[in-house]
Short mmCIF file of C-alpha atoms in Angstrom, two decimals:
data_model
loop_
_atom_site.label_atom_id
_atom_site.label_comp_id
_atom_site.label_asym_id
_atom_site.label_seq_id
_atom_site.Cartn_x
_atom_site.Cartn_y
_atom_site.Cartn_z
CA UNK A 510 -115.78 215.40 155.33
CA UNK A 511 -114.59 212.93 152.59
CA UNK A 512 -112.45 215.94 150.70
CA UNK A 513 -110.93 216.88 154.16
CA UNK A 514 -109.81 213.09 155.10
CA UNK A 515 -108.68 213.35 151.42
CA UNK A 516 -106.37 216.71 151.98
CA UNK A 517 -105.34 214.95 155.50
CA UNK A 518 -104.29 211.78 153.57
CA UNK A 519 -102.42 213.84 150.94
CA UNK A 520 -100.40 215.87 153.63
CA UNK A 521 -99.86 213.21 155.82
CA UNK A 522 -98.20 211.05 152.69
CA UNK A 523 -96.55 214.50 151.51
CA UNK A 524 -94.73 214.22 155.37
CA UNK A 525 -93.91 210.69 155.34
CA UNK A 526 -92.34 210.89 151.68
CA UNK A 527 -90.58 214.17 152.72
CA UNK A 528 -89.11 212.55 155.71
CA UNK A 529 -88.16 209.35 153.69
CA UNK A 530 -86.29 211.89 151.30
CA UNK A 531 -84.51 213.81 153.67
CA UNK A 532 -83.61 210.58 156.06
CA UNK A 533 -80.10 209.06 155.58
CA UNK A 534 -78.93 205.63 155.58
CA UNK A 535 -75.40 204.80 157.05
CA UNK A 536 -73.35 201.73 157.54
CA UNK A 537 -71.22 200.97 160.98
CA UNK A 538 -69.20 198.05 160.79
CA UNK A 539 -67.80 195.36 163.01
CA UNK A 540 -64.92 194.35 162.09
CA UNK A 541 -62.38 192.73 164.85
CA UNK A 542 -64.60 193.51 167.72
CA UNK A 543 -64.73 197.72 166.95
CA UNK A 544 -66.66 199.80 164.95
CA UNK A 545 -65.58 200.49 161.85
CA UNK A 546 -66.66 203.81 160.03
CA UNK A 547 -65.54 204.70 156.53
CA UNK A 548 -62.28 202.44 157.28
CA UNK A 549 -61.82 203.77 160.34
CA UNK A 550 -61.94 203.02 164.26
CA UNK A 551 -65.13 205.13 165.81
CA UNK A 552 -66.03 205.46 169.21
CA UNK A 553 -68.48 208.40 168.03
CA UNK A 554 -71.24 209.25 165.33
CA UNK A 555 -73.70 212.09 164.86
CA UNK A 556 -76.81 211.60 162.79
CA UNK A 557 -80.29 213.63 162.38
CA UNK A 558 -83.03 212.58 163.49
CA UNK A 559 -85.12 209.45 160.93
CA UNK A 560 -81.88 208.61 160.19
CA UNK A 561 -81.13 205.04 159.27
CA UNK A 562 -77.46 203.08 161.15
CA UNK A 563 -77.47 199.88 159.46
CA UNK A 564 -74.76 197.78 161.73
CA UNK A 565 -72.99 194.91 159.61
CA UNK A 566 -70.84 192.25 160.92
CA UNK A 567 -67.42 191.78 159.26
CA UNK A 568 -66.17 189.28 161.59
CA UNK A 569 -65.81 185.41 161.18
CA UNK A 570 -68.08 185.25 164.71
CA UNK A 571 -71.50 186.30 165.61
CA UNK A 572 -71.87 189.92 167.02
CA UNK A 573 -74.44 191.63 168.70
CA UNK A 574 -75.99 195.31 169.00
CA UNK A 575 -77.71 196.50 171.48
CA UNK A 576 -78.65 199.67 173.47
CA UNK A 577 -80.48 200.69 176.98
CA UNK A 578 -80.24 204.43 176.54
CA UNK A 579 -82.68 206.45 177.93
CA UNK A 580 -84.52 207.69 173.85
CA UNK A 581 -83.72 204.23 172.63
CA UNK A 582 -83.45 200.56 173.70
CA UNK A 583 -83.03 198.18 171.28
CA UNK A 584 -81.31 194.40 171.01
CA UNK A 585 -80.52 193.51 167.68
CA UNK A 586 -79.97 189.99 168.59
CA UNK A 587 -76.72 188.42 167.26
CA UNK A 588 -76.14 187.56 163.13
CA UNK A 589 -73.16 186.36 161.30
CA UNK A 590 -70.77 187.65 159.07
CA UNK A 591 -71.69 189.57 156.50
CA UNK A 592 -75.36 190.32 157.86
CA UNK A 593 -76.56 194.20 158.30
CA UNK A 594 -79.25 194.83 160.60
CA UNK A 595 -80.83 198.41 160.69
CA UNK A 596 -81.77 201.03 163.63
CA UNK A 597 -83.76 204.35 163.25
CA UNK A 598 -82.97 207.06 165.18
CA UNK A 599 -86.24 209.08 166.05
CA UNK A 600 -85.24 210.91 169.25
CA UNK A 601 -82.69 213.40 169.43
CA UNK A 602 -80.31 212.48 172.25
CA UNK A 603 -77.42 210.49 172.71
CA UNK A 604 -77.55 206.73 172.29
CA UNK A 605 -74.92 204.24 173.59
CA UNK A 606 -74.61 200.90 171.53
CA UNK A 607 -73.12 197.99 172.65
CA UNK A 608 -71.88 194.41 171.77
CA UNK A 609 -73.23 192.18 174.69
CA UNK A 610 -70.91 189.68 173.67
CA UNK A 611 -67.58 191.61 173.34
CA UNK A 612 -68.39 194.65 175.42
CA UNK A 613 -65.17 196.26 174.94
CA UNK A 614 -67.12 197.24 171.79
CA UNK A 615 -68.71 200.42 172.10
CA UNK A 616 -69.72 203.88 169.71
CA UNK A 617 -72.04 206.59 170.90
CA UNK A 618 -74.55 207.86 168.61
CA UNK A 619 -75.44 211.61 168.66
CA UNK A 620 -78.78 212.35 167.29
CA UNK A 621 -79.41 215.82 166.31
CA UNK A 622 -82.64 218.38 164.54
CA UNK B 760 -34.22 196.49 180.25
CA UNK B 761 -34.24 199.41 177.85
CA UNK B 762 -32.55 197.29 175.02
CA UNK B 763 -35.01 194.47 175.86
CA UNK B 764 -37.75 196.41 175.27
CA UNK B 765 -35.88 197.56 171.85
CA UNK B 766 -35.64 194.67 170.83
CA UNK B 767 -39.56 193.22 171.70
CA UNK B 768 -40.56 196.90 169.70
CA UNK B 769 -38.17 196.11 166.72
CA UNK B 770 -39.59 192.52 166.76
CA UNK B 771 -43.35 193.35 166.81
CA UNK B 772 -42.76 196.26 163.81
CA UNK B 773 -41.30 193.30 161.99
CA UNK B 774 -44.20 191.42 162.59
CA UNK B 775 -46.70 193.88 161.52
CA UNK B 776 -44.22 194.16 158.03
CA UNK B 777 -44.65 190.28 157.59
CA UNK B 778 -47.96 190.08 157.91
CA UNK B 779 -49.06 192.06 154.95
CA UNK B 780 -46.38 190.99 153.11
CA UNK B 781 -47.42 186.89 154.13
CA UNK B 782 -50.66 187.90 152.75
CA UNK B 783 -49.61 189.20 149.50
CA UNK B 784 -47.37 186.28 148.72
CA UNK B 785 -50.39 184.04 149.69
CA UNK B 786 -48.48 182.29 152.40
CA UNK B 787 -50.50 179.34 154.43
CA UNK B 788 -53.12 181.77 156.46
CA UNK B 789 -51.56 179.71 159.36
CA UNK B 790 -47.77 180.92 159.04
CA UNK B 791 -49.59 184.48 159.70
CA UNK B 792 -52.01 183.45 162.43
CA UNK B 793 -48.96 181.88 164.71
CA UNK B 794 -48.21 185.80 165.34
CA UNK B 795 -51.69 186.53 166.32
CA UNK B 796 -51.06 184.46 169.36
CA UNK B 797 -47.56 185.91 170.03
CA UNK B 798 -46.53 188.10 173.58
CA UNK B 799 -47.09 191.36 174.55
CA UNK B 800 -49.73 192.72 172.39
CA UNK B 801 -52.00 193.88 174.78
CA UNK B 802 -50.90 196.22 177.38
CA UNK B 803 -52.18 196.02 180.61
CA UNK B 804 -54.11 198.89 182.17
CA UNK B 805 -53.02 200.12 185.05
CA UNK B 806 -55.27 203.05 187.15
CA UNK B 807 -53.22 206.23 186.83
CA UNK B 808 -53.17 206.32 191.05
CA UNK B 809 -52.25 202.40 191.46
CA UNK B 810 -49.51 202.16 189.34
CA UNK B 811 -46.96 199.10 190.58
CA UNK B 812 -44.33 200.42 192.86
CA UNK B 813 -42.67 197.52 195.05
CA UNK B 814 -44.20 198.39 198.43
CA UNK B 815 -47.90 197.43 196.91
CA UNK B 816 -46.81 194.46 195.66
CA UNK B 817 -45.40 193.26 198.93
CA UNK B 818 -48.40 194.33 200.55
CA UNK B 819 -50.88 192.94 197.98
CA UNK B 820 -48.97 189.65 198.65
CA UNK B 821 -49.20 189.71 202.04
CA UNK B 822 -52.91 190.27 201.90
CA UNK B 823 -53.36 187.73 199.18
CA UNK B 824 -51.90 184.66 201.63
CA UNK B 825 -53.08 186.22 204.78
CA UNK B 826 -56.35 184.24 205.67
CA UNK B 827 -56.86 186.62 208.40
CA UNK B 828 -58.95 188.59 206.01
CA UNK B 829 -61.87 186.24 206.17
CA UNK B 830 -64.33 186.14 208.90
CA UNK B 831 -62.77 182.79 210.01
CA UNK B 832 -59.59 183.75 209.93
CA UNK B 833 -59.06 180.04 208.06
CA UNK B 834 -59.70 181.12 204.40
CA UNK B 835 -56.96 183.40 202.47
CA UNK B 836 -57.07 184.31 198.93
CA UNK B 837 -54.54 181.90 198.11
CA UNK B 838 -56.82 179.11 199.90
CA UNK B 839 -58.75 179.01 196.59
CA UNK B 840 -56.34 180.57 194.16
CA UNK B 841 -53.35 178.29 195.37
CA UNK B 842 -50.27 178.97 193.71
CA UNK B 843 -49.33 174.90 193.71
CA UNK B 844 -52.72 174.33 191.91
CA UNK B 845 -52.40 176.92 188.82
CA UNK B 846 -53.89 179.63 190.97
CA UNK B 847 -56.90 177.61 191.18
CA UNK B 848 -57.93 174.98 193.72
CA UNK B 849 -57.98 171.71 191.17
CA UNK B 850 -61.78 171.46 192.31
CA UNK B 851 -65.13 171.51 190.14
CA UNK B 852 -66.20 174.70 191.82
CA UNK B 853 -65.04 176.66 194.87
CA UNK B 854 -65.30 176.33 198.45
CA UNK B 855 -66.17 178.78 200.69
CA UNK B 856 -67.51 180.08 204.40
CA UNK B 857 -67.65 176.54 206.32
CA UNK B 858 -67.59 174.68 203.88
CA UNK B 859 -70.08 175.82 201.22
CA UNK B 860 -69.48 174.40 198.22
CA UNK B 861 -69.85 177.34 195.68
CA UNK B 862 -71.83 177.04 192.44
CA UNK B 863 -68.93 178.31 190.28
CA UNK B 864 -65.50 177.21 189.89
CA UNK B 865 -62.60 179.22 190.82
CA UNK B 866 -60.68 180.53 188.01
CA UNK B 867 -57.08 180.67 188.02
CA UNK B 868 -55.70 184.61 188.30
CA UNK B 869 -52.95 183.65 185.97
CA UNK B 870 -52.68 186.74 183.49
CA UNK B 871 -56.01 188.40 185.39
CA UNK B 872 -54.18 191.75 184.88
CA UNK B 873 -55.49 191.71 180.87
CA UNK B 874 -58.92 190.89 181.44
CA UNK B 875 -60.93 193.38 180.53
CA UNK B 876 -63.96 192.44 182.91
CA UNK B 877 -63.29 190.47 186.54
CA UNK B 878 -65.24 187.24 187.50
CA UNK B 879 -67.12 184.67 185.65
CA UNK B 880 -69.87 187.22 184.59
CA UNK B 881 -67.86 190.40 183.96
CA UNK B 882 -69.34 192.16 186.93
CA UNK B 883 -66.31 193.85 188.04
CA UNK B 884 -64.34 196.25 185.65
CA UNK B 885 -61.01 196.04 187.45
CA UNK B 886 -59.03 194.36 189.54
CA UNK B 887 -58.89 196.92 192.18
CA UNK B 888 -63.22 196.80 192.99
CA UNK B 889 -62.71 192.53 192.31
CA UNK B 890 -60.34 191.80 195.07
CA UNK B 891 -62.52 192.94 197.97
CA UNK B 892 -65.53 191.43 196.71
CA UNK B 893 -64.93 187.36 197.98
CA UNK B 894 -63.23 188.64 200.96
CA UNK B 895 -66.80 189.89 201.98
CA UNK B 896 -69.49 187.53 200.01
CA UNK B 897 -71.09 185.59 202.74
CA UNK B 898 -70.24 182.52 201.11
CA UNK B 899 -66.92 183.12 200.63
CA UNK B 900 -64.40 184.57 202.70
CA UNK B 901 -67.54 185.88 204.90
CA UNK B 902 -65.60 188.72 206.42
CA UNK B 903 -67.23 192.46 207.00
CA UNK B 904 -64.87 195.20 205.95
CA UNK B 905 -65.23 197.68 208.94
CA UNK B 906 -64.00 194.79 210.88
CA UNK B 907 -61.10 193.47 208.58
CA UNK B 908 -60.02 196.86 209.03
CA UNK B 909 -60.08 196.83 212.73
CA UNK B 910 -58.10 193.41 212.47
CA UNK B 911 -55.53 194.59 210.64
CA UNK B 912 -54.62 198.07 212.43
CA UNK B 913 -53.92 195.74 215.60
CA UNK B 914 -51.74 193.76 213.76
CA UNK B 915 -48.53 195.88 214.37
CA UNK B 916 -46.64 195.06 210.93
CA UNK B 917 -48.68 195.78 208.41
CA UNK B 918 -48.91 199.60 209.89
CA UNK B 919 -45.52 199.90 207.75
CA UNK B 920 -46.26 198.23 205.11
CA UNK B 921 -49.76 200.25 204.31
CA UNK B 922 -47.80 203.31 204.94
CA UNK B 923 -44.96 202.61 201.98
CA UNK B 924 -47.42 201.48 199.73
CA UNK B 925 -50.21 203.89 200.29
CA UNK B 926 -48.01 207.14 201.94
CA UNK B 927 -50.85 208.90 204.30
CA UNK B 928 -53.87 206.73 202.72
CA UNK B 929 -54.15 204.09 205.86
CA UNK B 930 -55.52 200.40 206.17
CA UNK B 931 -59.19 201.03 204.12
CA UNK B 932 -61.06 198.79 201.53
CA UNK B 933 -59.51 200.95 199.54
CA UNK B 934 -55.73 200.87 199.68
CA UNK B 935 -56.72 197.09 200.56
CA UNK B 936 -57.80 196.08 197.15
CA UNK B 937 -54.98 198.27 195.38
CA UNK B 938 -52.34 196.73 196.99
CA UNK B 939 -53.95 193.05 196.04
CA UNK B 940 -54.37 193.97 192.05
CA UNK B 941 -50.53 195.21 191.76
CA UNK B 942 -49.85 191.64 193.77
CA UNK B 943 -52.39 189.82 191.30
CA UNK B 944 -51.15 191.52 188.08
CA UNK B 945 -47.85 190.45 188.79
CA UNK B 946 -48.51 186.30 188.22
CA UNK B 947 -48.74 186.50 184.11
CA UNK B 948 -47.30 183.93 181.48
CA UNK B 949 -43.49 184.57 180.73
CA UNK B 950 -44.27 183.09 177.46
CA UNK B 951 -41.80 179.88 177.79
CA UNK B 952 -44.40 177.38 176.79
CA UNK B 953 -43.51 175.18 173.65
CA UNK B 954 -46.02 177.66 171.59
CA UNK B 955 -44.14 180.14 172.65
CA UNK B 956 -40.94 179.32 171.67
CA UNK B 957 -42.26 177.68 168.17
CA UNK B 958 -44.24 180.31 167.31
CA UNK B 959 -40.45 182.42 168.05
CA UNK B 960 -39.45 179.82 165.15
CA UNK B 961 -37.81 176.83 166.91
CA UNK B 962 -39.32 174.28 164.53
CA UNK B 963 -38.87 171.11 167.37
CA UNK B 964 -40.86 172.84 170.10
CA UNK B 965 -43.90 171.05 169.64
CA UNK B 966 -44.72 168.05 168.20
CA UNK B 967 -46.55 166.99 164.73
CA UNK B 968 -49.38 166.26 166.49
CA UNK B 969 -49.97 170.11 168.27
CA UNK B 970 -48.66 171.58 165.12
CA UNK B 971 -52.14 169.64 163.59
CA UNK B 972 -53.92 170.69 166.48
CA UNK B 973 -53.11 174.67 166.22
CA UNK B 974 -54.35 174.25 162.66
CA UNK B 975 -57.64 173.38 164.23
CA UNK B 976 -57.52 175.41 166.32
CA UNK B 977 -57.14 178.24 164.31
CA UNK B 978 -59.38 177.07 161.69
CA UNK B 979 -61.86 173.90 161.76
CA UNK B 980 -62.25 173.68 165.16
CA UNK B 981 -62.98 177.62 165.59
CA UNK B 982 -61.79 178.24 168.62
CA UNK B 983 -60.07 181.02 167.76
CA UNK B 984 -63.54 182.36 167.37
CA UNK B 985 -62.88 183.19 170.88
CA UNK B 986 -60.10 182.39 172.23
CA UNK B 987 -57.84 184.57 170.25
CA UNK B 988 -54.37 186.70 171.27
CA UNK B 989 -51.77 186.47 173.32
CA UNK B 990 -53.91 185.63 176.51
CA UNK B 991 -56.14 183.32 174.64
CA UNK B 992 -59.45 185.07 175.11
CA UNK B 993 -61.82 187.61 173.21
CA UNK B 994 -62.74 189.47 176.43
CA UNK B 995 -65.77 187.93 175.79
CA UNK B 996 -69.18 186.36 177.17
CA UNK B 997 -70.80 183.44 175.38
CA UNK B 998 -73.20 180.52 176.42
CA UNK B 999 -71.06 177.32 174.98
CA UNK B 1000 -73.99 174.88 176.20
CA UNK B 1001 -73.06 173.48 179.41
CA UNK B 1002 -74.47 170.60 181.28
CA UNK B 1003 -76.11 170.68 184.57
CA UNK B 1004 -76.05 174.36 184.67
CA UNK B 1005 -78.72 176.99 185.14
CA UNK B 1006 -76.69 179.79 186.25
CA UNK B 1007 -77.58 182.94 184.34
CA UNK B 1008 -73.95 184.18 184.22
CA UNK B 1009 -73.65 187.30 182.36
CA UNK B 1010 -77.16 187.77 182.03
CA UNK B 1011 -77.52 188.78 185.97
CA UNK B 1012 -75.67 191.84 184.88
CA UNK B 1013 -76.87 192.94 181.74
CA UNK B 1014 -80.35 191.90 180.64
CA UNK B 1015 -80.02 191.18 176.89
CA UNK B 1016 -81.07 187.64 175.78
CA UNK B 1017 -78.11 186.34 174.02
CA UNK B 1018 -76.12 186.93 177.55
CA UNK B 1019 -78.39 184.45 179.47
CA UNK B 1020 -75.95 181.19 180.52
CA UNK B 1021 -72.84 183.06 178.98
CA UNK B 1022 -69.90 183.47 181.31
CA UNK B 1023 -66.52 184.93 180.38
CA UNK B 1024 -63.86 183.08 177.86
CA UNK B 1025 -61.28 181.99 180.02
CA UNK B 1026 -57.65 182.28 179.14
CA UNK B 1027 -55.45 178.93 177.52
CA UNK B 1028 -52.26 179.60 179.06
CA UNK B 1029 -51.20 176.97 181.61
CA UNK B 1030 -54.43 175.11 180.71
CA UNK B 1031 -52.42 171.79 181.95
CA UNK B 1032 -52.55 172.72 185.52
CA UNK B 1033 -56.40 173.58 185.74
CA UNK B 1034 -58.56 171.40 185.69
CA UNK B 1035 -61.39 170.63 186.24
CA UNK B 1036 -62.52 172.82 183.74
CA UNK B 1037 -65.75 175.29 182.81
CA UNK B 1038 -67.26 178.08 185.09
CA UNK B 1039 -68.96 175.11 186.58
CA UNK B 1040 -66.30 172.07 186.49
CA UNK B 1041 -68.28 170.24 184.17
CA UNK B 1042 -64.91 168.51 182.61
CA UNK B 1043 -62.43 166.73 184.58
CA UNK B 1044 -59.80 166.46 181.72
CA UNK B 1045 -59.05 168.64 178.32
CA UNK B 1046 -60.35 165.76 176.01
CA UNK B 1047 -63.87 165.73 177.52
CA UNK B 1048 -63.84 169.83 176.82
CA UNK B 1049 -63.00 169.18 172.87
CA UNK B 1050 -65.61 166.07 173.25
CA UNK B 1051 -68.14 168.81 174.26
CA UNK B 1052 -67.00 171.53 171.29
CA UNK B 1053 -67.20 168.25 168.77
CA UNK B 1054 -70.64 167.83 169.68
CA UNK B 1055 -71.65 171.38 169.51
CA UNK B 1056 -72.08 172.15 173.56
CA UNK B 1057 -74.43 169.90 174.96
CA UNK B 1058 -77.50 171.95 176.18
CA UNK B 1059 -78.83 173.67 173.51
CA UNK B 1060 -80.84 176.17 175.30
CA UNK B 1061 -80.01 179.87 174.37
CA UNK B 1062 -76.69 177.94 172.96
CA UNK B 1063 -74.04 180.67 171.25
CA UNK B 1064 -74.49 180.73 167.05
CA UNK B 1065 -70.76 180.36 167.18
CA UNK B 1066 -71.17 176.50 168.56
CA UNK B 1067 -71.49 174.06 165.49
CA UNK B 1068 -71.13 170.54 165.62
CA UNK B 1069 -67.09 170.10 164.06
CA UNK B 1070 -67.10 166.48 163.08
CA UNK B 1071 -63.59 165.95 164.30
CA UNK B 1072 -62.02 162.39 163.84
CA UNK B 1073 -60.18 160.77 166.67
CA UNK B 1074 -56.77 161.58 165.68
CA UNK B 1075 -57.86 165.67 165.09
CA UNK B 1076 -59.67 165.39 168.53
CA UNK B 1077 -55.97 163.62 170.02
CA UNK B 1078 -54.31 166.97 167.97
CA UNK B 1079 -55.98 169.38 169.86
CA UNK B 1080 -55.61 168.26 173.02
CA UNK B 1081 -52.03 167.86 172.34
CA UNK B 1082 -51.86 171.43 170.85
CA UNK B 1083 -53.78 172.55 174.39
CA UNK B 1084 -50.89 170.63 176.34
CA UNK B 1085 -48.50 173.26 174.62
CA UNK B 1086 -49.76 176.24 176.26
CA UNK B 1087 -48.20 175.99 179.58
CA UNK B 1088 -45.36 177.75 180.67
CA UNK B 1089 -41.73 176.16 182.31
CA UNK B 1090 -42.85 175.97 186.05
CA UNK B 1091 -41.02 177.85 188.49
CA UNK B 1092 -40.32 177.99 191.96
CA UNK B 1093 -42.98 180.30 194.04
CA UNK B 1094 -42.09 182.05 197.28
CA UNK B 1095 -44.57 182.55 200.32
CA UNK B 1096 -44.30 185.42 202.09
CA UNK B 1097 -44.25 185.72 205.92
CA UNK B 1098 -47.09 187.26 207.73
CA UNK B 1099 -46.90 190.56 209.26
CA UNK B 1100 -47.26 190.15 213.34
#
């Protein structure tokens, strides 16, 4: 009993590092009222799935992230310039994210195996 | 018109080259911001199968000052957004369907044609799907459309004047609220306000005193935090603390926390003629609205992050308010049109 909760201990913590490994870590930007990736204007983004988005501001003003997709609904709240705050994406699907205070901002992530 | 244009494209690619180059030579960040605020940057967005064509406009007009779209026949468009009045109606907040008086004030449809999102809470994405909306809100113009559009097909005229707008498409809610967004995105600024013409470089256009007040504007006031561009406005929806207010505003429409009391940021331009001011009239004059934004908004309740207490002296407080005054454009003459029979 004790060596099996052992192995199932091991393998579970063998997944969870694996996953950690493999996962990515991105950055999206705001930066006057778009996304911003790599330096340039995005409505669109594909990730795999346990990847990482972390959204930063890069504006003088508050933003705000959120989504109500179907796999994933999230609000971020709103943080200044300069501040990152993270979202994992666990469900493959596609996953609309807004600003709720400049909603001409928008990017679709696509989340893929 | 064609060398016009040539001439707005030659000046805005001159612009973009001074800008960079303003930035390099470590010019006053103000000398660069003036152009932020400078005509025609935005385009307006026109549906591909309402694009302006004379006709609509005529119509749209004629429907705009017709008050024989509401139920009592006594209420047109242009009762509320009245042409002598800024497009508004000068009061704290509207008046509809016998005389209800509304909880939110009417805004002016001066430059409506840019906003991204139509009434105080954004719940209308154009102009087209706004227009019939007061014409049948109980409180408003109280009217039901199956029977506006029995009104109107007895009215003999405006059988022609659907039919060159809208070839084959007939009198429907429809063809009704496309012919009164090309009438409504016709009334925009022509840019002849003293900003205008100083930011165009005549150095007298404004006085000391608004030249101050843009710098606070743009800078230690932060209002530019939202009020930015040609039109003055971020397309935005923020909660700037109100008094006496416990509308929901943008919140009714999308359910995300920092939404609840935020309403849309109005534009500047021809701020003079409008007030009261606020989506709820809270402010009878301009100084009482930079009284509020010294403060830091008054209610604090779900209050926007961008809303700081500015410790403004007197004389910066007088600077604004004169800078606000600067915004409004040369008045000129408006035309009614005569009612189709």
């Amino acid at each position: 009993m004790k060596i099996k909760s052992f192995v199932g201990i091991v393998a579970g913590g063998l997944i969870l590092c694996s996953q950690t490994i493999l996962a990515k870590e991105f950055i999206i930007d705001q930066k006057d009222k778009a996304f911003i990736v790599n330096g340039k204007l995005a409505d669109s983004y594909s990730v795999k799935v346990g990847d990482k988005i972390n959204f930063r501001n890069m504006d003088p003003w508050f933003h705000n992230i959120f989504s109500l997709s179907d796999i994933k609904t999230f609000d971020l709240g709103s943080y200044p310039q300069g501040e990152a705050r993270p979202v994992v994406f666990d469900k493959v699907g596609r996953v609309e994210i807004e600003c709720a205070i400049h909603p001409q901002m928008f990017i679709e992530v696509d989340v893929t195996d | 018109m064609n060398t016009k244009k040539r001439q707005v494209n030659w000046l805005h690619y001159i612009i973009s080259l001074l800008i960079p180059i303003a930035l390099l030579l470590n010019i006053p960040a103000s000398l660069a911001a003036k152009t932020d605020y400078m005509l025609g940057q935005q385009k307006m967005k026109i549906p591909a199968n309402n694009q302006a064509t004379p006709a609509r406009i005529a119509l749209g007009k004629a429907l705009f000052f017709d008050p024989r779209l509401s139920g009592s026949n006594w209420i047109s468009c242009g009762t509320c957004h009245n042409p002598a009045l800024g497009w508004s109606d000068g009061l704290p907040t509207g008046i509809g369907e016998g005389q209800q008086v509304l909880h939110r004030s009417t805004p002016t449809i001066l430059n409506t044609g840019y906003n991204r999102h139509q009434f105080w809470d954004g719940r209308e994405r154009t102009l087209e799907a706004q227009a019939t909306g007061p014409i049948q809100a109980g409180v408003e113009m109280n009217q039901t459309m199956g029977v506006l559009i029995e009104e109107l097909e007895l009215i003999k005229g405006y059988k022609p004047l659907f039919e060159a707008a809208y070839p084959g498409e007939g009198i429907s809610e429809d063809t009704i609220g496309k012919a009164i967004a090309n009438f409504e995105r016709t009334i925009v600024s022509d840019y002849s306000a003293p900003f205008d013409h100083w930011v165009r470089g005549k150095k007298d256009a404004i006085s000391a005193s608004a030249k101050r007040g843009f710098e606070l504007f743009d800078g230690k006031a932060r209002c530019n935090f939202c009020h930015q561009g040609h039109n003055f406005t971020d397309d935005g929806f923020h909660n700037i603390g109100l008094p006496n207010t416990d509308d929901p505003g943008r919140y009714a429409i999308a359910k995300i926390a920092i939404l609840k009391g935020a309403f849309k940021t109005p534009t500047l331009r021809d701020i003079a003629r409008t007030p009261p001011y606020m989506h709820n009239g809270a402010y009878a004059t301009l100084e009482a609205v930079v009284e509020h934004y010294n403060e830091g908004g008054k209610n604090k309740s779900n209050l926007s992050p961008n809303m700081k207490k500015l410790n403004l002296s007197k004389q910066e407080k007088a600077d604004l308010v004169s800078f606000l005054n600067t915004l409004t454009d040369k008045q000129k003459e408006f035309s009614l049109p005569i009612l189709p029979n």
